[in-house]
Amino acid sequence: PYTRTLLMQNHEPTSFSEAIQIQTDETDKKNSYMTAVVILYNSGLLNSQLGSVVKAVRFFNMGLSMLEHVDCDIKCKTAVTVAIRYNLGKIHYEHGDKSKAMEFLVDALRLGKQNLRNHTLVASVLNLIGHLLLGRGLITDAMMVFEEAIWIYNSSTMFSCEIISGSAAAAA
């Protein structure tokens, strides 16, 4: 079957700032939800980078809603959820709503630790949480969080998500 790559960019699976790429079969209807999530995520990133915060938040929230319908491996679903929640947390952090930022980041951290364990995405979430704690004057807590992030970066596991015949598979 004919396969095409959507939103092809220099994708780094450990980064929250790069577009996600997805391969899908033209005739595959099962992947339509994941394709929509990828488009919404990438639109959220683009709008965030352009300074259109309201639009970015709207796209990220639509992506989260659409993820409920995606039939894929838990690691892939978690990675996308963590990425969206991280970006929502970062937006709130950058615009002064530190408590809302912490809510998104703590949720991203909980999901990431549960399903991704020592993945660099988890370390990135910890890093931003450390900055939030540091901003609150909680230096000892921030240092512990930074140390955990460094430990995860140094011992991180990576995986790739691949959409195959209507389902996503994660390879560790």
JSON list of C-alpha atoms in Angstrom, two decimals:
[
{"chain": "A", "resi": 1, "resn": "PRO", "atom": "CA", "xyz": [0.00, 0.00, 0.00]},
{"chain": "A", "resi": 2, "resn": "TYR", "atom": "CA", "xyz": [0.96, 3.62, -0.57]},
{"chain": "A", "resi": 3, "resn": "THR", "atom": "CA", "xyz": [2.49, 5.25, 2.50]},
{"chain": "A", "resi": 4, "resn": "ARG", "atom": "CA", "xyz": [3.12, 8.95, 3.01]},
{"chain": "A", "resi": 5, "resn": "THR", "atom": "CA", "xyz": [4.77, 10.94, 5.75]},
{"chain": "A", "resi": 6, "resn": "LEU", "atom": "CA", "xyz": [2.82, 13.79, 7.27]},
{"chain": "A", "resi": 7, "resn": "LEU", "atom": "CA", "xyz": [4.44, 16.87, 8.75]},
{"chain": "A", "resi": 8, "resn": "MET", "atom": "CA", "xyz": [7.95, 15.66, 7.98]},
{"chain": "A", "resi": 9, "resn": "GLN", "atom": "CA", "xyz": [10.51, 17.66, 9.92]},
{"chain": "A", "resi": 10, "resn": "ASN", "atom": "CA", "xyz": [13.75, 16.95, 11.72]},
{"chain": "A", "resi": 11, "resn": "HIS", "atom": "CA", "xyz": [11.94, 15.01, 14.41]},
{"chain": "A", "resi": 12, "resn": "GLU", "atom": "CA", "xyz": [13.78, 14.38, 17.65]},
{"chain": "A", "resi": 13, "resn": "PRO", "atom": "CA", "xyz": [11.63, 12.07, 19.77]},
{"chain": "A", "resi": 14, "resn": "THR", "atom": "CA", "xyz": [13.10, 13.46, 23.00]},
{"chain": "A", "resi": 15, "resn": "SER", "atom": "CA", "xyz": [12.16, 17.06, 22.29]},
{"chain": "A", "resi": 16, "resn": "PHE", "atom": "CA", "xyz": [9.01, 18.99, 23.09]},
{"chain": "A", "resi": 17, "resn": "SER", "atom": "CA", "xyz": [9.74, 21.75, 20.59]},
{"chain": "A", "resi": 18, "resn": "GLU", "atom": "CA", "xyz": [9.92, 19.78, 17.35]},
{"chain": "A", "resi": 19, "resn": "ALA", "atom": "CA", "xyz": [7.02, 18.64, 15.22]},
{"chain": "A", "resi": 20, "resn": "ILE", "atom": "CA", "xyz": [5.97, 15.00, 15.47]},
{"chain": "A", "resi": 21, "resn": "GLN", "atom": "CA", "xyz": [6.07, 13.02, 12.26]},
{"chain": "A", "resi": 22, "resn": "ILE", "atom": "CA", "xyz": [3.71, 10.21, 11.42]},
{"chain": "A", "resi": 23, "resn": "GLN", "atom": "CA", "xyz": [3.49, 7.70, 8.60]},
{"chain": "A", "resi": 24, "resn": "THR", "atom": "CA", "xyz": [0.09, 6.53, 7.54]},
{"chain": "A", "resi": 25, "resn": "ASP", "atom": "CA", "xyz": [-1.47, 4.48, 4.81]},
{"chain": "A", "resi": 26, "resn": "GLU", "atom": "CA", "xyz": [-3.85, 6.45, 2.59]},
{"chain": "A", "resi": 27, "resn": "THR", "atom": "CA", "xyz": [-6.55, 3.80, 3.05]},
{"chain": "A", "resi": 28, "resn": "ASP", "atom": "CA", "xyz": [-6.11, 3.36, 6.80]},
{"chain": "A", "resi": 29, "resn": "LYS", "atom": "CA", "xyz": [-9.02, 4.90, 8.70]},
{"chain": "A", "resi": 30, "resn": "LYS", "atom": "CA", "xyz": [-7.83, 3.72, 12.14]},
{"chain": "A", "resi": 31, "resn": "ASN", "atom": "CA", "xyz": [-4.91, 6.14, 12.04]},
{"chain": "A", "resi": 32, "resn": "SER", "atom": "CA", "xyz": [-7.12, 9.15, 11.37]},
{"chain": "A", "resi": 33, "resn": "TYR", "atom": "CA", "xyz": [-7.37, 9.98, 15.09]},
{"chain": "A", "resi": 34, "resn": "MET", "atom": "CA", "xyz": [-3.58, 9.80, 15.58]},
{"chain": "A", "resi": 35, "resn": "THR", "atom": "CA", "xyz": [-3.09, 11.89, 12.45]},
{"chain": "A", "resi": 36, "resn": "ALA", "atom": "CA", "xyz": [-5.50, 14.47, 13.89]},
{"chain": "A", "resi": 37, "resn": "VAL", "atom": "CA", "xyz": [-3.64, 14.47, 17.22]},
{"chain": "A", "resi": 38, "resn": "VAL", "atom": "CA", "xyz": [-0.32, 15.00, 15.44]},
{"chain": "A", "resi": 39, "resn": "ILE", "atom": "CA", "xyz": [-1.74, 17.87, 13.40]},
{"chain": "A", "resi": 40, "resn": "LEU", "atom": "CA", "xyz": [-3.27, 19.46, 16.51]},
{"chain": "A", "resi": 41, "resn": "TYR", "atom": "CA", "xyz": [-0.02, 19.05, 18.48]},
{"chain": "A", "resi": 42, "resn": "ASN", "atom": "CA", "xyz": [2.07, 20.54, 15.69]},
{"chain": "A", "resi": 43, "resn": "SER", "atom": "CA", "xyz": [-0.43, 23.40, 15.30]},
{"chain": "A", "resi": 44, "resn": "GLY", "atom": "CA", "xyz": [-0.19, 24.04, 19.04]},
{"chain": "A", "resi": 45, "resn": "LEU", "atom": "CA", "xyz": [3.62, 24.18, 18.80]},
{"chain": "A", "resi": 46, "resn": "LEU", "atom": "CA", "xyz": [3.51, 26.51, 15.84]},
{"chain": "A", "resi": 47, "resn": "ASN", "atom": "CA", "xyz": [1.02, 28.88, 17.47]},
{"chain": "A", "resi": 48, "resn": "SER", "atom": "CA", "xyz": [3.00, 28.84, 20.71]},
{"chain": "A", "resi": 49, "resn": "GLN", "atom": "CA", "xyz": [6.19, 29.74, 18.85]},
{"chain": "A", "resi": 50, "resn": "LEU", "atom": "CA", "xyz": [4.35, 32.52, 17.00]},
{"chain": "A", "resi": 51, "resn": "GLY", "atom": "CA", "xyz": [3.01, 33.93, 20.27]},
{"chain": "A", "resi": 52, "resn": "SER", "atom": "CA", "xyz": [-0.63, 32.99, 19.65]},
{"chain": "A", "resi": 53, "resn": "VAL", "atom": "CA", "xyz": [-1.09, 31.57, 23.14]},
{"chain": "A", "resi": 54, "resn": "VAL", "atom": "CA", "xyz": [-4.88, 31.26, 23.08]},
{"chain": "A", "resi": 55, "resn": "LYS", "atom": "CA", "xyz": [-4.77, 29.32, 19.82]},
{"chain": "A", "resi": 56, "resn": "ALA", "atom": "CA", "xyz": [-1.88, 27.14, 21.05]},
{"chain": "A", "resi": 57, "resn": "VAL", "atom": "CA", "xyz": [-3.78, 26.20, 24.21]},
{"chain": "A", "resi": 58, "resn": "ARG", "atom": "CA", "xyz": [-6.89, 25.45, 22.14]},
{"chain": "A", "resi": 59, "resn": "PHE", "atom": "CA", "xyz": [-4.97, 23.15, 19.77]},
{"chain": "A", "resi": 60, "resn": "PHE", "atom": "CA", "xyz": [-3.20, 21.34, 22.64]},
{"chain": "A", "resi": 61, "resn": "ASN", "atom": "CA", "xyz": [-6.51, 20.82, 24.48]},
{"chain": "A", "resi": 62, "resn": "MET", "atom": "CA", "xyz": [-8.17, 19.50, 21.32]},
{"chain": "A", "resi": 63, "resn": "GLY", "atom": "CA", "xyz": [-5.24, 17.11, 20.92]},
{"chain": "A", "resi": 64, "resn": "LEU", "atom": "CA", "xyz": [-5.72, 15.83, 24.46]},
{"chain": "A", "resi": 65, "resn": "SER", "atom": "CA", "xyz": [-9.42, 15.27, 23.80]},
{"chain": "A", "resi": 66, "resn": "MET", "atom": "CA", "xyz": [-8.69, 13.47, 20.54]},
{"chain": "A", "resi": 67, "resn": "LEU", "atom": "CA", "xyz": [-6.14, 11.18, 22.25]},
{"chain": "A", "resi": 68, "resn": "GLU", "atom": "CA", "xyz": [-9.01, 9.41, 24.01]},
{"chain": "A", "resi": 69, "resn": "HIS", "atom": "CA", "xyz": [-9.97, 7.93, 20.63]},
{"chain": "A", "resi": 70, "resn": "VAL", "atom": "CA", "xyz": [-6.47, 6.83, 19.60]},
{"chain": "A", "resi": 71, "resn": "ASP", "atom": "CA", "xyz": [-5.89, 3.09, 19.61]},
{"chain": "A", "resi": 72, "resn": "CYS", "atom": "CA", "xyz": [-2.17, 2.70, 20.15]},
{"chain": "A", "resi": 73, "resn": "ASP", "atom": "CA", "xyz": [0.53, 1.45, 22.50]},
{"chain": "A", "resi": 74, "resn": "ILE", "atom": "CA", "xyz": [0.47, 3.02, 25.99]},
{"chain": "A", "resi": 75, "resn": "LYS", "atom": "CA", "xyz": [4.04, 4.36, 25.63]},
{"chain": "A", "resi": 76, "resn": "CYS", "atom": "CA", "xyz": [3.20, 6.24, 22.44]},
{"chain": "A", "resi": 77, "resn": "LYS", "atom": "CA", "xyz": [-0.02, 7.61, 23.89]},
{"chain": "A", "resi": 78, "resn": "THR", "atom": "CA", "xyz": [1.78, 8.61, 27.10]},
{"chain": "A", "resi": 79, "resn": "ALA", "atom": "CA", "xyz": [4.62, 10.30, 25.22]},
{"chain": "A", "resi": 80, "resn": "VAL", "atom": "CA", "xyz": [2.19, 12.48, 23.28]},
{"chain": "A", "resi": 81, "resn": "THR", "atom": "CA", "xyz": [0.13, 13.22, 26.41]},
{"chain": "A", "resi": 82, "resn": "VAL", "atom": "CA", "xyz": [3.27, 14.17, 28.35]},
{"chain": "A", "resi": 83, "resn": "ALA", "atom": "CA", "xyz": [4.43, 16.38, 25.48]},
{"chain": "A", "resi": 84, "resn": "ILE", "atom": "CA", "xyz": [1.08, 18.19, 25.33]},
{"chain": "A", "resi": 85, "resn": "ARG", "atom": "CA", "xyz": [0.86, 18.63, 29.10]},
{"chain": "A", "resi": 86, "resn": "TYR", "atom": "CA", "xyz": [4.48, 19.84, 29.21]},
{"chain": "A", "resi": 87, "resn": "ASN", "atom": "CA", "xyz": [3.76, 22.45, 26.55]},
{"chain": "A", "resi": 88, "resn": "LEU", "atom": "CA", "xyz": [0.59, 23.60, 28.33]},
{"chain": "A", "resi": 89, "resn": "GLY", "atom": "CA", "xyz": [2.59, 23.86, 31.55]},
{"chain": "A", "resi": 90, "resn": "LYS", "atom": "CA", "xyz": [5.34, 25.80, 29.79]},
{"chain": "A", "resi": 91, "resn": "ILE", "atom": "CA", "xyz": [2.82, 28.25, 28.31]},
{"chain": "A", "resi": 92, "resn": "HIS", "atom": "CA", "xyz": [1.30, 28.90, 31.74]},
{"chain": "A", "resi": 93, "resn": "TYR", "atom": "CA", "xyz": [4.79, 29.20, 33.27]},
{"chain": "A", "resi": 94, "resn": "GLU", "atom": "CA", "xyz": [5.89, 31.74, 30.65]},
{"chain": "A", "resi": 95, "resn": "HIS", "atom": "CA", "xyz": [2.72, 33.78, 31.15]},
{"chain": "A", "resi": 96, "resn": "GLY", "atom": "CA", "xyz": [2.93, 33.93, 34.93]},
{"chain": "A", "resi": 97, "resn": "ASP", "atom": "CA", "xyz": [0.36, 31.34, 35.99]},
{"chain": "A", "resi": 98, "resn": "LYS", "atom": "CA", "xyz": [2.81, 29.23, 37.98]},
{"chain": "A", "resi": 99, "resn": "SER", "atom": "CA", "xyz": [0.18, 27.21, 39.86]},
{"chain": "A", "resi": 100, "resn": "LYS", "atom": "CA", "xyz": [-1.58, 26.14, 36.64]},
{"chain": "A", "resi": 101, "resn": "ALA", "atom": "CA", "xyz": [1.83, 25.35, 35.14]},
{"chain": "A", "resi": 102, "resn": "MET", "atom": "CA", "xyz": [2.63, 23.13, 38.11]},
{"chain": "A", "resi": 103, "resn": "GLU", "atom": "CA", "xyz": [-0.70, 21.28, 37.72]},
{"chain": "A", "resi": 104, "resn": "PHE", "atom": "CA", "xyz": [0.06, 20.36, 34.10]},
{"chain": "A", "resi": 105, "resn": "LEU", "atom": "CA", "xyz": [3.67, 19.45, 34.88]},
{"chain": "A", "resi": 106, "resn": "VAL", "atom": "CA", "xyz": [2.87, 17.28, 37.90]},
{"chain": "A", "resi": 107, "resn": "ASP", "atom": "CA", "xyz": [0.30, 15.38, 35.82]},
{"chain": "A", "resi": 108, "resn": "ALA", "atom": "CA", "xyz": [2.81, 14.99, 32.97]},
{"chain": "A", "resi": 109, "resn": "LEU", "atom": "CA", "xyz": [5.41, 13.77, 35.48]},
{"chain": "A", "resi": 110, "resn": "ARG", "atom": "CA", "xyz": [3.03, 11.23, 37.04]},
{"chain": "A", "resi": 111, "resn": "LEU", "atom": "CA", "xyz": [2.08, 9.80, 33.64]},
{"chain": "A", "resi": 112, "resn": "GLY", "atom": "CA", "xyz": [5.65, 9.85, 32.40]},
{"chain": "A", "resi": 113, "resn": "LYS", "atom": "CA", "xyz": [7.11, 8.09, 35.43]},
{"chain": "A", "resi": 114, "resn": "GLN", "atom": "CA", "xyz": [4.33, 5.50, 35.36]},
{"chain": "A", "resi": 115, "resn": "ASN", "atom": "CA", "xyz": [4.61, 4.59, 31.67]},
{"chain": "A", "resi": 116, "resn": "LEU", "atom": "CA", "xyz": [7.90, 5.95, 30.32]},
{"chain": "A", "resi": 117, "resn": "ARG", "atom": "CA", "xyz": [10.09, 5.59, 33.41]},
{"chain": "A", "resi": 118, "resn": "ASN", "atom": "CA", "xyz": [13.59, 6.95, 32.69]},
{"chain": "A", "resi": 119, "resn": "HIS", "atom": "CA", "xyz": [12.82, 8.63, 29.39]},
{"chain": "A", "resi": 120, "resn": "THR", "atom": "CA", "xyz": [14.29, 12.02, 28.55]},
{"chain": "A", "resi": 121, "resn": "LEU", "atom": "CA", "xyz": [10.78, 13.44, 28.28]},
{"chain": "A", "resi": 122, "resn": "VAL", "atom": "CA", "xyz": [10.40, 12.79, 32.03]},
{"chain": "A", "resi": 123, "resn": "ALA", "atom": "CA", "xyz": [13.72, 14.54, 32.68]},
{"chain": "A", "resi": 124, "resn": "SER", "atom": "CA", "xyz": [12.54, 17.58, 30.70]},
{"chain": "A", "resi": 125, "resn": "VAL", "atom": "CA", "xyz": [9.38, 17.79, 32.79]},
{"chain": "A", "resi": 126, "resn": "LEU", "atom": "CA", "xyz": [11.45, 17.53, 35.97]},
{"chain": "A", "resi": 127, "resn": "ASN", "atom": "CA", "xyz": [13.72, 20.30, 34.74]},
{"chain": "A", "resi": 128, "resn": "LEU", "atom": "CA", "xyz": [10.83, 22.74, 34.31]},
{"chain": "A", "resi": 129, "resn": "ILE", "atom": "CA", "xyz": [9.37, 21.72, 37.69]},
{"chain": "A", "resi": 130, "resn": "GLY", "atom": "CA", "xyz": [12.79, 22.46, 39.19]},
{"chain": "A", "resi": 131, "resn": "HIS", "atom": "CA", "xyz": [12.67, 25.97, 37.73]},
{"chain": "A", "resi": 132, "resn": "LEU", "atom": "CA", "xyz": [9.21, 26.50, 39.18]},
{"chain": "A", "resi": 133, "resn": "LEU", "atom": "CA", "xyz": [10.38, 25.38, 42.62]},
{"chain": "A", "resi": 134, "resn": "LEU", "atom": "CA", "xyz": [13.46, 27.57, 42.36]},
{"chain": "A", "resi": 135, "resn": "GLY", "atom": "CA", "xyz": [11.23, 30.53, 41.51]},
{"chain": "A", "resi": 136, "resn": "ARG", "atom": "CA", "xyz": [9.24, 29.85, 44.68]},
{"chain": "A", "resi": 137, "resn": "GLY", "atom": "CA", "xyz": [12.43, 29.94, 46.72]},
{"chain": "A", "resi": 138, "resn": "LEU", "atom": "CA", "xyz": [12.37, 26.20, 47.42]},
{"chain": "A", "resi": 139, "resn": "ILE", "atom": "CA", "xyz": [16.05, 25.75, 46.68]},
{"chain": "A", "resi": 140, "resn": "THR", "atom": "CA", "xyz": [16.53, 22.37, 48.38]},
{"chain": "A", "resi": 141, "resn": "ASP", "atom": "CA", "xyz": [13.47, 20.89, 46.66]},
{"chain": "A", "resi": 142, "resn": "ALA", "atom": "CA", "xyz": [14.55, 22.35, 43.31]},
{"chain": "A", "resi": 143, "resn": "MET", "atom": "CA", "xyz": [18.04, 20.86, 43.68]},
{"chain": "A", "resi": 144, "resn": "MET", "atom": "CA", "xyz": [16.59, 17.40, 44.38]},
{"chain": "A", "resi": 145, "resn": "VAL", "atom": "CA", "xyz": [14.39, 17.67, 41.30]},
{"chain": "A", "resi": 146, "resn": "PHE", "atom": "CA", "xyz": [17.31, 18.88, 39.14]},
{"chain": "A", "resi": 147, "resn": "GLU", "atom": "CA", "xyz": [19.45, 16.00, 40.41]},
{"chain": "A", "resi": 148, "resn": "GLU", "atom": "CA", "xyz": [16.74, 13.51, 39.47]},
{"chain": "A", "resi": 149, "resn": "ALA", "atom": "CA", "xyz": [16.46, 15.11, 36.02]},
{"chain": "A", "resi": 150, "resn": "ILE", "atom": "CA", "xyz": [20.23, 14.85, 35.53]},
{"chain": "A", "resi": 151, "resn": "TRP", "atom": "CA", "xyz": [20.20, 11.22, 36.65]},
{"chain": "A", "resi": 152, "resn": "ILE", "atom": "CA", "xyz": [17.44, 10.41, 34.16]},
{"chain": "A", "resi": 153, "resn": "TYR", "atom": "CA", "xyz": [19.25, 12.26, 31.34]},
{"chain": "A", "resi": 154, "resn": "ASN", "atom": "CA", "xyz": [22.36, 10.20, 32.08]},
{"chain": "A", "resi": 155, "resn": "SER", "atom": "CA", "xyz": [20.52, 6.87, 32.22]},
{"chain": "A", "resi": 156, "resn": "SER", "atom": "CA", "xyz": [17.64, 7.61, 29.90]},
{"chain": "A", "resi": 157, "resn": "THR", "atom": "CA", "xyz": [15.83, 5.16, 27.71]},
{"chain": "A", "resi": 158, "resn": "MET", "atom": "CA", "xyz": [14.47, 6.14, 24.36]},
{"chain": "A", "resi": 159, "resn": "PHE", "atom": "CA", "xyz": [11.89, 4.53, 22.16]},
{"chain": "A", "resi": 160, "resn": "SER", "atom": "CA", "xyz": [10.22, 5.31, 18.91]},
{"chain": "A", "resi": 161, "resn": "CYS", "atom": "CA", "xyz": [6.57, 5.12, 18.05]},
{"chain": "A", "resi": 162, "resn": "GLU", "atom": "CA", "xyz": [5.70, 3.64, 14.72]},
{"chain": "A", "resi": 163, "resn": "ILE", "atom": "CA", "xyz": [2.23, 3.49, 13.22]},
{"chain": "A", "resi": 164, "resn": "ILE", "atom": "CA", "xyz": [1.82, 0.11, 11.54]},
{"chain": "A", "resi": 165, "resn": "SER", "atom": "CA", "xyz": [-1.35, -1.06, 9.85]},
{"chain": "A", "resi": 166, "resn": "GLY", "atom": "CA", "xyz": [-3.74, 0.91, 11.98]},
{"chain": "A", "resi": 167, "resn": "SER", "atom": "CA", "xyz": [-2.02, 0.51, 15.33]},
{"chain": "A", "resi": 168, "resn": "ALA", "atom": "CA", "xyz": [0.97, 2.11, 16.96]},
{"chain": "A", "resi": 169, "resn": "ALA", "atom": "CA", "xyz": [3.86, 0.03, 18.18]},
{"chain": "A", "resi": 170, "resn": "ALA", "atom": "CA", "xyz": [6.55, 1.24, 20.57]},
{"chain": "A", "resi": 171, "resn": "ALA", "atom": "CA", "xyz": [10.07, -0.06, 20.37]},
{"chain": "A", "resi": 172, "resn": "ALA", "atom": "CA", "xyz": [12.34, 0.34, 23.37]}
]
